[in-house]
Amino acid sequence: MCGILGSINKKFGDDVLNLIHHRGPDAQNIKQFSIGDATVFLGQTRLAINDLSEAGSQPMVSSCGNFAIIFNGEIYNHPDLRKKLPEVKFRGHSDTETILYYIAKYGIDSIADFNGIFAFSFLDIKTQKIYVARDHFGVKPLYYIQTNNEFVFASELKPILNLYPEQALDFDNLHTFLRLRFCPSPQTLYKNIKKLEPGHYLAFEITNLSKIIHKFYSYIPQKNKNITESEALDIYDDLIHKSVKRQLMSDVPIAIMLSGGVDSALLAHVANKVADKKFETFTVGYDFETSANELQDAKATAKWLNTKHNEVIIKENDFSEQLGRFMEMVEEPIGSQSIFPFYYLAQGIHNSGYKVALSGQGIDEAWAGYGRYNMQNFFETFSSPLWKPLKPLIKFSENDKLRRGFNSLTEINRASRYVESYSFFDQKMLGKLTNVFDEKNDLRLREFIENKFECYSLNNHSAVDSMMFLDSRLALSDDLLLYTDKLSMQHSLEVRVPFLDIELMNFTESLPDKFKVSFTQNKILHKKLCERHLPKEIIYRKKKGFYIPRKEWFKGETGNKFRNILINDKSYFSEIFNKKYISSLFEQHQQGKRNYEDQLYSLLNIYFWFKINFK
């Protein structure tokens, strides 16, 4: 796992590469290639995990001198890929060396064969082409900027902002964030900087940057409506064991992130089983009693697993004092509250001497683990504008999820329903918050989501199936996985996600809806599998999620502190947002009239992001 930085016709040195040194403190290097009248620079910071020798160092050049690569990630099936390269005399056993020669032989489209997490650039010196690619689900981020004769890409925004410091705010994408709580690829809040979409690659002619190919290389699952529950359960069980075994590939020790929930418990159990050893487990929690605390549940699970267990304890002051710093590390505003506990969890694992940890992320999107999925097929059948006269009744409910659900029910268009199901700020609230947006912004966002439906051929799938598929490539990649990468790599920690194994996900996404979700049940077949391996008291605990007690904190001194910061602000933030309305949101929340924890948290994210970028 590493950090990568590359460019065409834009020179950079170690001072710029050092901005992502935390991603790979074991080594770093830059190589320069003259190709025609252009110059290519490839830089990498290395976190040595597989093949700790110099044979795994990057940038890596093929023995023939025609190809070069910089690579961030892990290819778990690379031993199988090596079997297709009998003519190659490998120097070491790194996956980087494997894919260098694999792409050289089979071409760039062969990356569809890669089962892993990755962002990389492949340089073909002979044909004068360069490629950049991002893995199937966007576990590893990749940013880029293109000018008339320059192209720069990197694992994080920091190097790009250093090389191109004058960046303007993209108001369309600010609107998208306020509606979706994240900026889906290829969008960022910077007008000229983009993120490569999951499952895509870019191809450039080095001497003519106007010639660019932007291609989706990943898979579209074929639905298997004839499979029985028994058959599906057996195949699913086998694939999970194979995935976990693959992702235990490492020349350094591995830890496991353990919550109080069922998914990480299954992951830890299977890892212990296939490796025939006990992995050390880590949980994060709070120093006071709250419904968000998973310490006791995780401790009980760890006792059943018989693992050496560790607890990372965090306090309210850690949140109020460090939120701005978290935004600097994550680099993009994100509405997920779990940024806060995850940072300290990753720190605790790193401080215990680990470079690699396993996480249970990805199950909820694949198996309909969130409440928004239960009613999607109902919404498809009964959505109608005729529900809109009932909207005023929602104001009597404190439940923000009910508001989002009802707003979704009034939308016939799938893309609009998708937006409403996520929106902490609906159109009415957004109009009170700021006057910089209009209906064109919502239309543009709807068209963006509609294009995603077309890209992934989702219009012929059920409503819930299409939503889960889209979530796995939008919300998961550019929200949960984005902060997971940034905050773990801030501590030089690689986080692996076995439930996003390509073979496993391809199978899971091929299954009928009835195996996943009903009006009253979620993750149906997944939990039946868990019954084969875990006690029922672990499987059927009440789901807590990876939360922080924001609702309580915003009602007390922490809320007062942040309220004063926002309503007394005199920066660019105040030129865009209505401070009186923000103050009223705090007031209603603190008086217990409405729960606006999500909205207030999102605004704080935006505020600190503005403070970092528009001083």
Short mmCIF file of N, CA, C and O in Angstrom, two decimals, residues 169-170 173-179 181-183 189 323 327 332-335 425 433 437 566 569 571-574 576-577 582 599-614:
data_model
loop_
_atom_site.label_atom_id
_atom_site.label_comp_id
_atom_site.label_asym_id
_atom_site.label_seq_id
_atom_site.Cartn_x
_atom_site.Cartn_y
_atom_site.Cartn_z
N LEU A 169 -14.17 27.32 -6.30
CA LEU A 169 -15.23 26.47 -5.79
C LEU A 169 -16.21 26.11 -6.91
O LEU A 169 -16.62 26.97 -7.70
N ASP A 170 -16.58 24.85 -6.99
CA ASP A 170 -17.58 24.40 -7.94
C ASP A 170 -18.94 24.40 -7.24
O ASP A 170 -19.23 23.54 -6.41
N ASN A 173 -21.22 21.31 -7.57
CA ASN A 173 -20.82 20.18 -6.73
C ASN A 173 -21.04 20.46 -5.25
O ASN A 173 -21.22 19.53 -4.46
N LEU A 174 -21.03 21.74 -4.86
CA LEU A 174 -21.42 22.09 -3.50
C LEU A 174 -22.89 21.73 -3.28
O LEU A 174 -23.27 21.18 -2.23
N HIS A 175 -23.70 22.02 -4.26
CA HIS A 175 -25.11 21.64 -4.21
C HIS A 175 -25.24 20.13 -4.09
O HIS A 175 -26.04 19.62 -3.28
N THR A 176 -24.45 19.39 -4.86
CA THR A 176 -24.49 17.93 -4.80
C THR A 176 -24.15 17.44 -3.41
O THR A 176 -24.81 16.55 -2.87
N PHE A 177 -23.12 18.03 -2.80
CA PHE A 177 -22.75 17.60 -1.44
C PHE A 177 -23.90 17.84 -0.46
O PHE A 177 -24.22 16.97 0.37
N LEU A 178 -24.53 18.99 -0.53
CA LEU A 178 -25.59 19.31 0.41
C LEU A 178 -26.81 18.41 0.22
O LEU A 178 -27.58 18.19 1.16
N ARG A 179 -26.96 17.87 -0.97
CA ARG A 179 -28.08 16.97 -1.24
C ARG A 179 -27.73 15.50 -0.92
O ARG A 179 -28.54 14.77 -0.37
N ARG A 181 -24.66 14.44 0.72
CA ARG A 181 -23.72 14.35 1.86
C ARG A 181 -22.31 13.96 1.43
O ARG A 181 -21.43 13.76 2.28
N PHE A 182 -22.07 13.76 0.15
CA PHE A 182 -20.75 13.45 -0.38
C PHE A 182 -20.72 13.90 -1.83
O PHE A 182 -21.76 14.20 -2.42
N CYS A 183 -19.53 13.97 -2.40
CA CYS A 183 -19.38 14.32 -3.82
C CYS A 183 -19.02 13.07 -4.60
O CYS A 183 -17.90 12.56 -4.49
N LEU A 189 -15.25 19.37 -4.95
CA LEU A 189 -15.70 20.74 -4.77
C LEU A 189 -14.78 21.75 -5.46
O LEU A 189 -15.05 22.95 -5.44
N LEU A 323 -12.22 18.26 14.97
CA LEU A 323 -13.03 18.13 13.76
C LEU A 323 -12.40 18.85 12.57
O LEU A 323 -12.36 18.31 11.45
N MET A 327 -11.06 17.23 8.81
CA MET A 327 -11.39 17.70 7.46
C MET A 327 -10.13 17.92 6.63
O MET A 327 -10.12 17.69 5.43
N GLU A 332 -12.00 16.26 1.74
CA GLU A 332 -13.31 16.59 1.17
C GLU A 332 -14.34 16.57 2.30
O GLU A 332 -14.23 15.73 3.20
N PRO A 333 -15.32 17.45 2.27
CA PRO A 333 -16.39 17.35 3.28
C PRO A 333 -17.19 16.08 3.06
O PRO A 333 -17.52 15.73 1.92
N ILE A 334 -17.47 15.37 4.15
CA ILE A 334 -18.23 14.12 4.08
C ILE A 334 -19.21 14.11 5.23
O ILE A 334 -18.86 14.44 6.36
N GLY A 335 -20.45 13.70 4.96
CA GLY A 335 -21.48 13.74 5.98
C GLY A 335 -21.43 12.61 6.99
O GLY A 335 -22.19 12.62 7.95
N PHE A 425 -30.65 17.94 3.45
CA PHE A 425 -31.30 19.21 3.12
C PHE A 425 -32.18 19.01 1.88
O PHE A 425 -31.66 18.81 0.78
N LEU A 433 -31.33 27.88 3.52
CA LEU A 433 -29.92 27.86 3.89
C LEU A 433 -29.08 28.79 3.03
O LEU A 433 -28.15 29.44 3.52
N PHE A 437 -28.50 28.54 -5.14
CA PHE A 437 -28.96 27.43 -5.96
C PHE A 437 -30.37 27.68 -6.49
O PHE A 437 -31.14 28.45 -5.91
N LEU A 566 -20.05 29.24 13.95
CA LEU A 566 -20.72 29.43 12.66
C LEU A 566 -21.46 30.76 12.57
O LEU A 566 -21.41 31.44 11.54
N ASP A 569 -19.06 33.74 12.20
CA ASP A 569 -18.08 33.64 11.10
C ASP A 569 -18.19 34.83 10.16
O ASP A 569 -19.28 35.32 9.86
N SER A 571 -16.10 34.77 7.20
CA SER A 571 -15.30 34.30 6.07
C SER A 571 -16.19 34.08 4.85
O SER A 571 -17.37 34.46 4.83
N TYR A 572 -15.63 33.42 3.84
CA TYR A 572 -16.35 33.11 2.61
C TYR A 572 -17.59 32.26 2.90
O TYR A 572 -18.60 32.37 2.19
N PHE A 573 -17.53 31.44 3.93
CA PHE A 573 -18.67 30.62 4.33
C PHE A 573 -19.91 31.49 4.56
O PHE A 573 -21.02 31.15 4.14
N SER A 574 -19.72 32.63 5.21
CA SER A 574 -20.84 33.52 5.54
C SER A 574 -21.41 34.23 4.32
O SER A 574 -22.54 34.72 4.35
N ILE A 576 -22.06 32.73 1.61
CA ILE A 576 -22.88 31.75 0.90
C ILE A 576 -24.06 31.28 1.74
O ILE A 576 -25.17 31.13 1.24
N PHE A 577 -23.84 31.11 3.06
CA PHE A 577 -24.87 30.50 3.90
C PHE A 577 -25.52 31.50 4.85
O PHE A 577 -24.88 32.43 5.33
N ILE A 582 -29.00 28.93 10.12
CA ILE A 582 -28.14 27.98 10.82
C ILE A 582 -28.35 28.08 12.33
O ILE A 582 -28.45 27.07 13.03
N GLN A 599 -27.75 17.63 9.75
CA GLN A 599 -27.59 18.90 9.04
C GLN A 599 -26.47 19.74 9.67
O GLN A 599 -25.65 20.33 8.95
N LEU A 600 -26.44 19.81 10.99
CA LEU A 600 -25.42 20.60 11.67
C LEU A 600 -24.02 20.04 11.43
O LEU A 600 -23.07 20.79 11.22
N TYR A 601 -23.92 18.74 11.47
CA TYR A 601 -22.63 18.10 11.23
C TYR A 601 -22.14 18.37 9.81
O TYR A 601 -20.96 18.67 9.58
N SER A 602 -23.04 18.30 8.83
CA SER A 602 -22.67 18.57 7.44
C SER A 602 -22.20 20.02 7.27
O SER A 602 -21.22 20.29 6.56
N LEU A 603 -22.89 20.94 7.92
CA LEU A 603 -22.50 22.35 7.83
C LEU A 603 -21.13 22.59 8.47
O LEU A 603 -20.33 23.40 7.98
N LEU A 604 -20.84 21.89 9.55
CA LEU A 604 -19.53 22.02 10.18
C LEU A 604 -18.44 21.49 9.26
O LEU A 604 -17.34 22.06 9.17
N ASN A 605 -18.73 20.39 8.57
CA ASN A 605 -17.79 19.87 7.58
C ASN A 605 -17.48 20.91 6.52
O ASN A 605 -16.32 21.14 6.17
N ILE A 606 -18.54 21.53 6.00
CA ILE A 606 -18.37 22.56 4.97
C ILE A 606 -17.58 23.74 5.52
O ILE A 606 -16.67 24.28 4.87
N TYR A 607 -17.92 24.18 6.72
CA TYR A 607 -17.25 25.33 7.32
C TYR A 607 -15.74 25.09 7.42
O TYR A 607 -14.95 25.95 7.01
N PHE A 608 -15.35 23.96 7.97
CA PHE A 608 -13.92 23.71 8.15
C PHE A 608 -13.22 23.50 6.80
O PHE A 608 -12.06 23.89 6.64
N TRP A 609 -13.93 22.92 5.85
CA TRP A 609 -13.35 22.77 4.51
C TRP A 609 -13.12 24.14 3.88
O TRP A 609 -12.08 24.39 3.28
N PHE A 610 -14.08 25.03 4.03
CA PHE A 610 -13.92 26.41 3.53
C PHE A 610 -12.74 27.09 4.22
O PHE A 610 -11.96 27.81 3.59
N LYS A 611 -12.65 26.90 5.51
CA LYS A 611 -11.59 27.56 6.29
C LYS A 611 -10.21 27.12 5.81
O LYS A 611 -9.26 27.91 5.76
N ILE A 612 -10.09 25.85 5.42
CA ILE A 612 -8.81 25.31 4.93
C ILE A 612 -8.50 25.82 3.53
O ILE A 612 -7.35 26.15 3.22
N ASN A 613 -9.52 25.95 2.70
CA ASN A 613 -9.29 26.20 1.28
C ASN A 613 -9.48 27.65 0.84
O ASN A 613 -8.96 28.04 -0.21
N PHE A 614 -10.21 28.46 1.60
CA PHE A 614 -10.49 29.83 1.19
C PHE A 614 -10.20 30.77 2.35
O PHE A 614 -11.11 31.32 2.97
#
